[in-house]
Amino acid sequence: RNLGGFTMLKTGRAKIDSRQKIDLSRRTCKELKLDALVIVGGDDSNTNAAFLAQEMFDDGIQVIGVPKTIDGDIQVRDDNGHLLCAVSFGFHTAARAFANAIAGLSNDASSDIKYYHVCKVMGRVASHLALEVALQAHPNITVIGEDLVDFVDEERMGKARRDGTTDYTAYGMTLRHLSRIICEGIVKRAAVGKNYGVIVIPEGVLEFINEVEVFIMKLNTIIAEYNRTRDRDFHSAFPSLEQKLEFLHRLAQRSRDDASFKLWNTRDEDLFNDLPEFFQEGLLTERDSHGNFQFSQIHTERVLMGLVHDYLNILKEKGRYKLGIRRDYVVKTLRKSGLDPERYGPAIFQNYGDGDYLLTKGSIISAKTLRQELERAGLLQPQDPLPAAVEGIYKKTVPSFKTQEHFYGYDGRGNDPTRFDCIYTYNLGLTAFSLIANGATGQMTAIRNLERSFAEWEPIGIPIAPLMHLEDRKGKLALVLEKALVDLGSVAFNVFKAHQALWLAAGPGEDHFRRPGPIRCDGNDEDRPITLMLNALTAPPRS
């Protein structure tokens, strides 16, 4: 009790999704003479609980589910908007563990001032962990997947309006545009001498990118259809990436000969071939036992950062990505070399008369263009060597973008639990026993009023069946527990949005990193998830 991980029960990925598995489960429960079965897990596990409860009802075997997922995507409200299950257990522990680790990287980034730490945090479908980590640690840039869904490129829209046309590509976020948004933050920080920082992205952010989502849906259908109509598994039949690409090529050729075949066409093939090889391999990776696309197997951060690297190089060539340099350093260095700062400064820097951090002119993108500016200002003759002090100053304004990648995943559930999770989990166990003792089945345990004092906590059971919806699994529609995404209208998300510019810290002065501090399980610490506490501020009144 009160330890991380699941060392007593272990974990599994088995899905009870066939008549044979259900019959085996029933037989096992009868052989063990079980009165009830408690299933601890996420959306798939609680879906299993609902179906097993129905199948074993006539046998008198009760089945109860317990919400356990560090993704935080099990949340339930009643018809009036009141929270019944605000968060699954394990979420707070993982979020605090990740936030502490990322706070450590923030300290390191501020110390060596030469790396961007790119942190991918778990969250295959929802960005709850990324949001909680952002509120806990204040990284410079955090991407929330749900925030990308309804994105409209206003710049493209404006151009289309002026041209009297409709630009359909202006709707929906693309990988390229997301990389440019990240670049914008990096360029702003560089302008004040901060060529380092921390970037947080959710594991499943690609699912919110239109072009990637289409690829995933099409490839899921292709793989599922192949498995359904052949005796061999797709991944066994085509073990190498080259063989998989050849199969897709044949499908694209088929689309040319058969106008009714639209699943994979030549345009799909061209776009797919433009992707990096490791990304292609990731998109074609084997689906998990539930038929889910395995986002953790794709180096999301590498895909994005590859595009960021490329665009930053373009911005550097255009003279827009520059490292700001302190005015007092420039003045001191020039004077030490016998050069007049008031003559050389305006010739080199675009904002010499304004600000503590100086940026070289947009035209200065190399030592050659630097020399041209000095010659134009009459400070250098063609035969004169470039002053060493000036060349040294220039080199300090040329940014070098370096990254270190980190992934925070299932290690979060093995961390020492927070006091909140210890108390919460213990009471979920008591609730499960109480439901069983009172004859309930097919229900999920929950504690209402988690954001309030412990005396106001209310243990309840929630029928699981009404929480399910149809979802595509292995090319077929299946009933599963509906995942809860980040609510863009919530207080927590709006607090995050309101602080994005502050946490980017694209101005002189210190960064706004936050250090959550160590996890403590003693004393009267009332530490709870920040998202839980913020969202409770506008919770509808209880009837």
Coordinates of C-alpha atoms in Angstrom, one line a residue:
R1 CA 0.0 0.0 0.0
N2 CA 1.1 3.5 -0.8
L3 CA 3.9 2.3 -3.2
G4 CA 4.3 3.1 -6.9
G5 CA 3.6 0.5 -9.6
F6 CA 1.4 -2.6 -9.5
T7 CA 3.9 -5.1 -8.2
M8 CA 1.2 -7.2 -6.5
L9 CA -1.3 -7.4 -9.3
K10 CA 1.1 -6.8 -12.3
T11 CA -0.4 -5.3 -15.4
G12 CA -1.6 -6.7 -18.7
R13 CA -2.9 -5.6 -22.1
A14 CA -5.3 -8.5 -22.7
K15 CA -8.7 -7.6 -24.1
I16 CA -11.7 -9.9 -23.4
D17 CA -13.2 -9.4 -26.9
S18 CA -14.4 -12.8 -28.1
R19 CA -16.9 -15.5 -27.0
Q20 CA -14.0 -17.8 -26.3
K21 CA -12.3 -15.3 -23.9
I22 CA -15.6 -14.6 -22.2
D23 CA -16.3 -18.3 -21.6
L24 CA -12.8 -18.8 -20.3
S25 CA -13.2 -15.9 -17.9
R26 CA -16.5 -17.2 -16.6
R27 CA -15.0 -20.7 -16.1
T28 CA -12.0 -19.2 -14.2
C29 CA -14.3 -17.2 -11.9
K30 CA -16.4 -20.3 -11.2
E31 CA -13.4 -22.5 -10.6
L32 CA -12.0 -19.9 -8.1
K33 CA -15.5 -19.6 -6.6
L34 CA -15.4 -15.9 -6.9
D35 CA -18.4 -13.8 -5.8
A36 CA -17.1 -10.7 -7.5
L37 CA -14.3 -9.5 -9.8
V38 CA -12.7 -6.0 -9.6
I39 CA -11.1 -4.8 -12.8
V40 CA -8.6 -1.9 -12.3
G41 CA -7.7 0.0 -15.4
G42 CA -8.5 2.6 -18.1
D43 CA -11.1 2.9 -20.8
D44 CA -10.5 -0.6 -22.3
S45 CA -10.4 -2.3 -18.9
N46 CA -13.6 -0.7 -17.7
T47 CA -15.2 -1.6 -21.1
N48 CA -14.2 -5.2 -20.3
A49 CA -15.8 -4.8 -16.9
A50 CA -19.1 -3.7 -18.4
F51 CA -19.3 -6.6 -20.9
L52 CA -18.2 -9.2 -18.3
A53 CA -20.8 -7.9 -15.8
Q54 CA -23.6 -8.5 -18.4
E55 CA -22.2 -12.0 -19.3
M56 CA -21.8 -13.1 -15.7
F57 CA -25.0 -11.6 -14.3
D58 CA -26.9 -14.9 -14.4
D59 CA -24.0 -16.7 -12.7
G60 CA -24.3 -14.3 -9.8
I61 CA -20.7 -13.0 -10.3
Q62 CA -20.5 -9.2 -9.8
V63 CA -18.0 -7.1 -11.8
I64 CA -16.8 -3.7 -10.6
G65 CA -14.4 -1.3 -12.5
V66 CA -11.9 1.1 -10.9
P67 CA -10.6 4.1 -12.9
K68 CA -6.8 3.8 -13.2
T69 CA -4.9 5.7 -16.0
I70 CA -2.2 8.2 -15.7
D71 CA -3.5 9.8 -19.0
G72 CA -6.3 11.3 -17.0
D73 CA -8.8 10.7 -19.8
I74 CA -11.5 9.0 -17.6
Q75 CA -13.7 11.8 -16.5
V76 CA -17.5 11.6 -16.0
R77 CA -20.2 14.2 -15.6
D78 CA -23.9 13.8 -15.0
D79 CA -26.6 15.3 -17.3
N80 CA -26.4 18.6 -15.4
G81 CA -22.7 19.0 -15.7
H82 CA -21.8 17.9 -12.2
L83 CA -18.5 16.0 -11.9
L84 CA -19.0 12.4 -10.9
C85 CA -15.4 11.2 -11.6
A86 CA -13.0 14.2 -11.9
V87 CA -9.8 12.2 -12.4
S88 CA -8.5 8.7 -12.4
F89 CA -6.0 7.6 -9.8
G90 CA -2.4 7.7 -10.8
F91 CA -2.8 10.9 -12.8
H92 CA -1.6 13.2 -10.1
T93 CA 1.4 11.0 -9.2
A94 CA 2.6 10.8 -12.8
A95 CA 2.0 14.5 -13.4
R96 CA 4.0 15.5 -10.4
A97 CA 6.8 13.0 -11.3
F98 CA 7.0 14.5 -14.8
A99 CA 6.8 18.1 -13.6
N100 CA 9.6 17.5 -11.1
A101 CA 11.8 16.0 -13.8
I102 CA 11.0 18.8 -16.2
A103 CA 11.7 21.4 -13.5
G104 CA 15.1 19.8 -13.1
L105 CA 15.7 20.2 -16.9
S106 CA 14.6 23.8 -16.6
N107 CA 17.3 24.3 -14.0
D108 CA 19.8 22.6 -16.3
A109 CA 18.7 24.7 -19.3
S110 CA 19.2 27.9 -17.3
S111 CA 22.6 26.7 -16.2
D112 CA 24.3 25.7 -19.5
I113 CA 22.1 28.0 -21.7
K114 CA 22.7 26.0 -24.9
Y115 CA 20.0 23.3 -25.2
Y116 CA 16.3 23.1 -25.8
H117 CA 15.0 20.2 -23.9
V118 CA 12.1 18.6 -25.8
C119 CA 9.9 16.6 -23.5
K120 CA 7.3 14.3 -24.8
V121 CA 4.8 13.3 -22.1
M122 CA 2.3 10.5 -22.2
G123 CA -1.2 11.0 -23.4
R124 CA -2.1 9.0 -26.5
V125 CA -5.5 10.7 -27.1
A126 CA -5.8 13.5 -24.6
S127 CA -3.4 16.2 -23.4
H128 CA -4.3 16.2 -19.7
L129 CA -0.8 15.3 -18.5
A130 CA 0.8 18.0 -20.7
L131 CA -1.6 20.6 -19.4
E132 CA -1.1 19.6 -15.7
V133 CA 2.7 19.6 -16.2
A134 CA 2.5 23.1 -17.8
L135 CA 0.6 24.4 -14.8
Q136 CA 3.1 22.7 -12.4
A137 CA 6.4 23.5 -14.0
H138 CA 5.8 26.5 -16.4
P139 CA 7.9 25.2 -19.4
N140 CA 8.6 27.8 -22.1
I141 CA 6.5 26.2 -24.8
T142 CA 3.7 23.6 -24.3
V143 CA 1.6 22.2 -27.1
I144 CA -1.9 21.1 -26.2
G145 CA -3.3 18.8 -28.9
E146 CA -6.9 19.7 -28.4
D147 CA -6.0 23.4 -29.1
L148 CA -5.0 22.5 -32.6
V149 CA -8.3 20.9 -33.8
D150 CA -10.2 24.0 -34.8
F151 CA -7.1 26.0 -35.9
V152 CA -7.7 28.5 -38.7
D153 CA -4.7 30.1 -40.5
E154 CA -5.8 33.7 -40.5
E155 CA -2.9 34.8 -42.7
R156 CA -4.0 32.4 -45.4
M157 CA -7.6 33.3 -44.9
G158 CA -6.8 37.0 -45.4
K159 CA -4.8 36.3 -48.5
A160 CA -7.7 34.3 -49.9
R161 CA -10.2 37.0 -49.2
R162 CA -8.0 39.6 -50.9
D163 CA -7.7 37.3 -53.9
G164 CA -11.4 36.5 -53.9
T165 CA -10.7 32.7 -53.5
T166 CA -11.3 30.0 -50.9
D167 CA -8.2 28.4 -49.4
Y168 CA -9.3 25.1 -47.8
T169 CA -5.7 24.5 -46.6
A170 CA -6.3 27.4 -44.1
Y171 CA -8.5 25.1 -42.0
G172 CA -6.8 22.6 -39.7
M173 CA -3.3 22.5 -38.2
T174 CA -0.5 20.9 -40.3
L175 CA 2.8 19.6 -39.1
R176 CA 4.6 22.4 -40.9
H177 CA 2.5 25.1 -39.4
L178 CA 2.9 23.7 -35.9
S179 CA 6.7 23.7 -36.4
R180 CA 6.5 27.3 -37.4
I181 CA 4.6 28.2 -34.2
I182 CA 7.3 26.6 -32.1
C183 CA 9.9 28.4 -34.2
E184 CA 8.3 31.7 -33.5
G185 CA 8.7 31.2 -29.7
I186 CA 12.3 30.1 -30.2
V187 CA 13.1 33.2 -32.3
K188 CA 11.5 35.5 -29.8
R189 CA 13.6 34.0 -26.9
A190 CA 16.8 34.2 -29.0
A191 CA 16.3 37.9 -29.6
V192 CA 16.9 38.5 -25.9
G193 CA 19.8 36.1 -25.6
K194 CA 17.9 33.0 -24.6
N195 CA 18.8 30.3 -27.0
Y196 CA 17.7 27.5 -24.6
G197 CA 14.5 26.4 -23.0
V198 CA 12.0 23.6 -22.4
I199 CA 9.3 22.4 -24.8
V200 CA 6.6 20.0 -23.8
I201 CA 4.5 18.1 -26.3
P202 CA 1.9 15.4 -25.6
E203 CA 2.6 11.9 -26.9
G204 CA -0.6 11.9 -29.1
V205 CA -0.3 15.4 -30.6
L206 CA -0.1 13.9 -34.1
E207 CA -3.7 12.7 -33.8
F208 CA -4.7 16.3 -33.8
I209 CA -2.8 17.1 -37.0
N210 CA -5.2 16.7 -39.9
E211 CA -2.8 15.2 -42.5
V212 CA -1.4 12.7 -40.0
E213 CA -4.8 11.7 -38.7
V214 CA -5.9 10.9 -42.3
F215 CA -2.9 8.7 -42.8
I216 CA -3.5 6.8 -39.5
M217 CA -7.2 6.2 -40.4
K218 CA -6.4 5.0 -43.9
L219 CA -3.5 2.8 -42.8
N220 CA -5.6 1.3 -40.0
T221 CA -8.3 0.4 -42.5
I222 CA -5.8 -1.0 -45.0
I223 CA -4.1 -3.2 -42.3
A224 CA -7.4 -4.3 -40.8
E225 CA -8.8 -5.2 -44.3
Y226 CA -5.7 -7.2 -45.2
N227 CA -5.8 -9.2 -41.9
R228 CA -9.5 -9.8 -42.4
T229 CA -9.2 -11.2 -46.0
R230 CA -5.9 -13.0 -45.8
D231 CA -4.6 -15.9 -43.8
R232 CA -1.4 -14.0 -42.9
D233 CA -1.0 -11.0 -40.7
F234 CA 0.0 -7.8 -42.5
H235 CA 3.2 -7.3 -40.5
S236 CA 4.2 -10.9 -40.9
A237 CA 3.6 -10.7 -44.6
F238 CA 5.5 -7.5 -45.0
P239 CA 8.2 -7.4 -42.3
S240 CA 10.4 -4.7 -43.8
L241 CA 9.5 -1.1 -44.5
E242 CA 10.5 -1.6 -48.2
Q243 CA 7.9 -4.4 -48.6
K244 CA 5.2 -2.3 -46.9
L245 CA 5.9 0.6 -49.2
E246 CA 5.8 -1.7 -52.2
F247 CA 2.3 -3.0 -51.1
L248 CA 1.1 0.6 -50.7
H249 CA 2.5 1.4 -54.2
R250 CA 0.4 -1.4 -55.7
L251 CA -2.7 0.0 -54.0
A252 CA -1.9 3.5 -55.5
Q253 CA -1.5 1.9 -58.9
R254 CA -4.9 0.2 -58.4
S255 CA -6.5 3.6 -57.8
R256 CA -5.4 4.7 -61.2
D257 CA -6.9 1.7 -62.9
D258 CA -10.1 1.5 -60.7
A259 CA -11.8 4.9 -60.1
S260 CA -14.0 3.3 -57.4
F261 CA -10.9 2.5 -55.3
K262 CA -10.2 5.6 -53.2
L263 CA -8.6 4.2 -50.0
W264 CA -5.0 4.8 -51.1
N265 CA -4.3 6.9 -54.2
T266 CA -1.3 8.4 -55.9
R267 CA -1.6 11.7 -53.9
D268 CA -1.5 9.7 -50.7
E269 CA 1.6 7.9 -51.9
D270 CA 3.3 11.1 -52.9
L271 CA 2.6 12.8 -49.5
F272 CA 3.6 9.6 -47.7
N273 CA 6.9 9.4 -49.6
D274 CA 7.8 12.9 -48.5
L275 CA 7.8 11.9 -44.9
P276 CA 11.1 10.9 -43.2
E277 CA 11.8 7.1 -43.3
F278 CA 11.5 6.7 -39.5
F279 CA 8.2 8.5 -39.5
Q280 CA 6.9 6.2 -42.3
E281 CA 8.0 3.2 -40.3
G282 CA 6.2 4.6 -37.2
L283 CA 2.9 5.1 -39.1
L284 CA 3.1 1.5 -40.3
T285 CA 4.0 0.0 -36.9
E286 CA 2.0 -2.8 -35.5
R287 CA -1.2 -1.7 -33.7
D288 CA -1.6 -2.7 -30.0
S289 CA -3.8 -5.5 -28.8
H290 CA -6.8 -3.2 -28.7
G291 CA -6.2 -2.0 -32.3
N292 CA -5.0 1.4 -31.1
F293 CA -2.2 3.2 -33.0
Q294 CA 0.9 3.2 -30.8
F295 CA 1.9 6.8 -30.6
S296 CA 4.6 6.0 -28.1
Q297 CA 6.4 4.1 -30.9
I298 CA 6.7 7.2 -33.1
H299 CA 9.4 9.8 -32.3
T300 CA 6.8 12.6 -32.4
E301 CA 9.4 15.0 -31.0
R302 CA 11.9 14.1 -33.7
V303 CA 9.4 14.6 -36.5
L304 CA 8.5 18.1 -35.2
M305 CA 12.1 19.1 -34.3
G306 CA 13.3 18.1 -37.7
L307 CA 10.9 20.6 -39.3
V308 CA 11.8 23.2 -36.6
H309 CA 15.5 22.7 -37.4
D310 CA 14.9 23.2 -41.2
Y311 CA 12.7 26.3 -40.8
L312 CA 15.1 27.9 -38.3
N313 CA 17.9 27.5 -40.9
I314 CA 15.7 29.3 -43.4
L315 CA 15.0 32.1 -40.9
K316 CA 18.7 32.3 -40.2
E317 CA 19.4 32.7 -43.9
K318 CA 16.7 35.4 -44.1
G319 CA 18.3 37.3 -41.2
R320 CA 15.3 36.7 -38.8
Y321 CA 16.8 34.1 -36.4
K322 CA 19.5 35.9 -34.5
L323 CA 20.8 35.8 -31.0
G324 CA 20.5 39.0 -29.0
I325 CA 23.7 40.2 -27.4
R326 CA 24.0 42.5 -24.4
R327 CA 24.7 46.2 -25.1
D328 CA 27.2 46.6 -22.3
Y329 CA 29.2 43.6 -23.6
V330 CA 29.3 45.1 -27.1
V331 CA 30.4 48.5 -25.8
K332 CA 33.1 47.0 -23.5
T333 CA 34.5 44.8 -26.2
L334 CA 34.7 47.5 -28.9
R335 CA 36.3 50.0 -26.5
K336 CA 38.8 47.5 -25.3
S337 CA 39.9 47.1 -29.0
G338 CA 40.1 50.8 -29.5
L339 CA 36.9 51.0 -31.6
D340 CA 34.2 53.6 -31.1
P341 CA 30.9 51.9 -30.1
E342 CA 28.9 54.9 -31.3
R343 CA 30.3 54.5 -34.8
Y344 CA 30.4 50.7 -35.1
G345 CA 27.2 50.0 -33.1
P346 CA 24.7 51.6 -35.5
A347 CA 26.4 50.0 -38.5
I348 CA 26.1 46.5 -37.1
F349 CA 22.9 46.5 -35.1
Q350 CA 19.3 47.3 -36.1
N351 CA 18.4 48.5 -32.6
Y352 CA 21.5 50.0 -31.3
G353 CA 19.8 53.0 -29.9
D354 CA 17.1 51.0 -28.1
G355 CA 17.1 48.1 -25.7
D356 CA 19.6 46.2 -23.6
Y357 CA 19.8 43.3 -26.1
L358 CA 21.1 44.2 -29.6
L359 CA 20.2 42.4 -32.8
T360 CA 22.4 42.5 -35.9
K361 CA 20.8 44.0 -39.0
G362 CA 18.7 41.7 -41.1
S363 CA 21.1 42.0 -44.0
I364 CA 24.0 40.6 -41.9
I365 CA 23.8 36.8 -42.3
S366 CA 27.5 36.1 -42.7
A367 CA 31.0 37.5 -42.2
K368 CA 30.9 38.7 -45.9
T369 CA 27.6 40.6 -45.4
L370 CA 29.0 42.0 -42.1
R371 CA 32.0 43.4 -44.0
Q372 CA 29.7 44.9 -46.7
E373 CA 27.8 46.8 -44.0
L374 CA 31.0 48.2 -42.4
E375 CA 32.3 49.2 -45.9
R376 CA 28.9 50.9 -46.6
A377 CA 29.2 52.9 -43.4
G378 CA 32.8 54.0 -44.3
L379 CA 34.3 52.0 -41.4
L380 CA 36.2 49.6 -43.5
Q381 CA 38.1 49.7 -46.8
P382 CA 38.1 46.7 -49.2
Q383 CA 41.7 45.9 -48.4
D384 CA 41.3 46.2 -44.7
P385 CA 41.0 43.0 -42.5
L386 CA 37.8 42.6 -40.5
P387 CA 38.5 43.8 -36.9
A388 CA 38.8 40.7 -34.6
A389 CA 36.6 42.3 -31.9
V390 CA 33.8 42.9 -34.5
E391 CA 34.1 39.4 -35.9
G392 CA 34.0 38.0 -32.3
I393 CA 30.9 40.0 -31.5
Y394 CA 29.2 38.8 -34.7
K395 CA 29.9 35.1 -34.0
K396 CA 28.2 35.5 -30.6
T397 CA 25.0 36.6 -32.5
V398 CA 24.8 33.5 -34.6
P399 CA 22.5 31.0 -32.9
S400 CA 23.1 27.2 -32.9
F401 CA 19.9 25.3 -32.2
K402 CA 20.7 22.2 -30.1
T403 CA 18.1 19.8 -28.6
Q404 CA 17.9 17.0 -26.2
E405 CA 14.9 14.7 -26.3
H406 CA 13.1 13.1 -23.3
F407 CA 10.1 10.8 -23.1
Y408 CA 8.0 10.6 -19.9
G409 CA 5.7 7.6 -20.1
Y410 CA 4.9 4.5 -18.0
D411 CA 7.7 5.4 -15.6
G412 CA 5.2 7.9 -14.1
R413 CA 3.0 5.1 -12.7
G414 CA 6.0 3.6 -10.9
N415 CA 6.8 6.8 -9.1
D416 CA 6.2 7.2 -5.4
P417 CA 2.6 8.2 -5.1
T418 CA 1.4 11.6 -4.0
R419 CA -0.6 11.8 -0.7
F420 CA -3.7 12.7 -2.8
D421 CA -3.4 9.5 -4.8
C422 CA -2.7 7.4 -1.6
I423 CA -5.9 8.6 0.1
Y424 CA -7.9 8.6 -3.2
T425 CA -6.9 5.0 -4.1
Y426 CA -7.5 3.7 -0.6
N427 CA -11.0 5.1 -0.7
L428 CA -11.7 3.7 -4.2
G429 CA -10.9 0.3 -2.7
L430 CA -13.4 0.8 0.1
T431 CA -16.0 2.0 -2.5
A432 CA -15.4 -1.1 -4.6
F433 CA -16.0 -3.3 -1.6
S434 CA -19.1 -1.4 -0.6
L435 CA -20.6 -1.7 -4.1
I436 CA -20.0 -5.4 -4.0
A437 CA -21.4 -5.8 -0.5
N438 CA -24.6 -4.0 -1.7
G439 CA -25.1 -6.2 -4.7
A440 CA -23.9 -3.8 -7.5
T441 CA -22.4 -4.9 -10.8
G442 CA -21.4 -3.3 -14.0
Q443 CA -20.5 -0.1 -12.1
M444 CA -17.3 2.0 -11.9
T445 CA -16.1 3.3 -8.5
A446 CA -15.7 7.0 -8.1
I447 CA -15.3 9.7 -5.4
R448 CA -17.3 12.9 -5.9
N449 CA -16.1 16.2 -4.6
L450 CA -12.3 15.4 -4.9
E451 CA -11.5 19.1 -5.0
R452 CA -13.2 19.7 -1.6
S453 CA -12.0 18.7 1.9
F454 CA -11.9 15.0 2.7
A455 CA -15.0 15.3 4.9
E456 CA -17.0 16.2 1.8
W457 CA -15.8 13.3 -0.4
E458 CA -18.7 11.1 -1.5
P459 CA -18.1 7.5 -2.7
I460 CA -20.4 6.5 -5.6
G461 CA -20.9 3.9 -8.3
I462 CA -21.3 4.9 -11.9
P463 CA -23.0 2.5 -14.4
I464 CA -20.4 1.9 -17.1
A465 CA -22.7 1.0 -20.0
P466 CA -24.1 4.6 -20.6
L467 CA -20.5 5.9 -20.8
M468 CA -19.6 3.9 -23.9
H469 CA -19.7 5.0 -27.5
L470 CA -18.8 3.5 -30.9
E471 CA -15.1 3.7 -31.9
D472 CA -13.1 2.3 -34.8
R473 CA -11.0 -0.6 -33.6
K474 CA -9.0 -2.7 -36.1
G475 CA -11.2 -1.4 -38.9
K476 CA -14.5 -2.2 -37.1
L477 CA -16.8 -0.2 -34.9
A478 CA -16.7 -1.3 -31.3
L479 CA -18.3 -0.1 -28.0
V480 CA -15.7 1.4 -25.7
L481 CA -15.6 3.8 -22.8
E482 CA -15.5 7.3 -24.2
K483 CA -12.2 9.2 -23.5
A484 CA -12.4 12.7 -22.1
L485 CA -10.4 15.3 -23.9
V486 CA -9.1 18.6 -22.5
D487 CA -12.0 21.0 -22.3
L488 CA -10.9 24.2 -24.1
G489 CA -13.5 26.1 -22.2
S490 CA -12.3 25.0 -18.8
V491 CA -10.7 27.4 -16.3
A492 CA -7.5 25.3 -16.2
F493 CA -7.0 25.6 -20.0
N494 CA -7.8 29.3 -20.0
V495 CA -5.3 29.9 -17.2
F496 CA -2.7 28.1 -19.2
K497 CA -3.5 30.1 -22.3
A498 CA -3.4 33.4 -20.3
H499 CA 0.1 32.6 -19.1
Q500 CA 1.7 31.2 -22.3
A501 CA 3.4 34.5 -23.1
L502 CA 4.6 35.0 -19.6
W503 CA 6.1 31.5 -19.4
L504 CA 7.7 31.9 -22.9
A505 CA 9.7 34.6 -21.1
A506 CA 10.7 36.3 -24.5
G507 CA 12.0 39.4 -22.7
P508 CA 15.0 40.4 -20.6
G509 CA 15.1 38.9 -17.2
E510 CA 14.7 35.5 -15.6
D511 CA 12.5 32.7 -16.9
H512 CA 9.3 31.9 -15.0
F513 CA 10.0 28.2 -14.3
R514 CA 8.2 26.7 -11.4
R515 CA 9.6 24.0 -9.1
P516 CA 6.8 21.8 -7.7
G517 CA 9.0 20.4 -5.0
P518 CA 9.3 16.8 -3.6
I519 CA 6.4 14.5 -3.2
R520 CA 5.4 14.1 0.5
C521 CA 3.1 11.5 2.0
D522 CA 3.1 12.8 5.6
G523 CA 1.8 15.9 7.3
N524 CA -1.3 17.8 6.3
D525 CA -0.3 18.6 2.8
E526 CA -3.5 19.1 0.7
D527 CA -1.7 19.1 -2.6
R528 CA -4.1 18.1 -5.5
P529 CA -3.9 18.3 -9.3
I530 CA -3.9 22.0 -10.3
T531 CA -6.3 21.3 -13.1
L532 CA -8.8 19.8 -10.7
M533 CA -8.6 22.8 -8.3
L534 CA -8.9 25.4 -11.1
N535 CA -11.8 23.7 -12.9
A536 CA -13.7 23.4 -9.5
L537 CA -13.8 27.2 -9.4
T538 CA -16.7 27.3 -11.9
A539 CA -18.3 24.0 -11.1
P540 CA -22.1 24.2 -11.4
P541 CA -23.8 24.3 -8.0
R542 CA -25.1 21.1 -6.6
S543 CA -28.8 20.6 -6.7

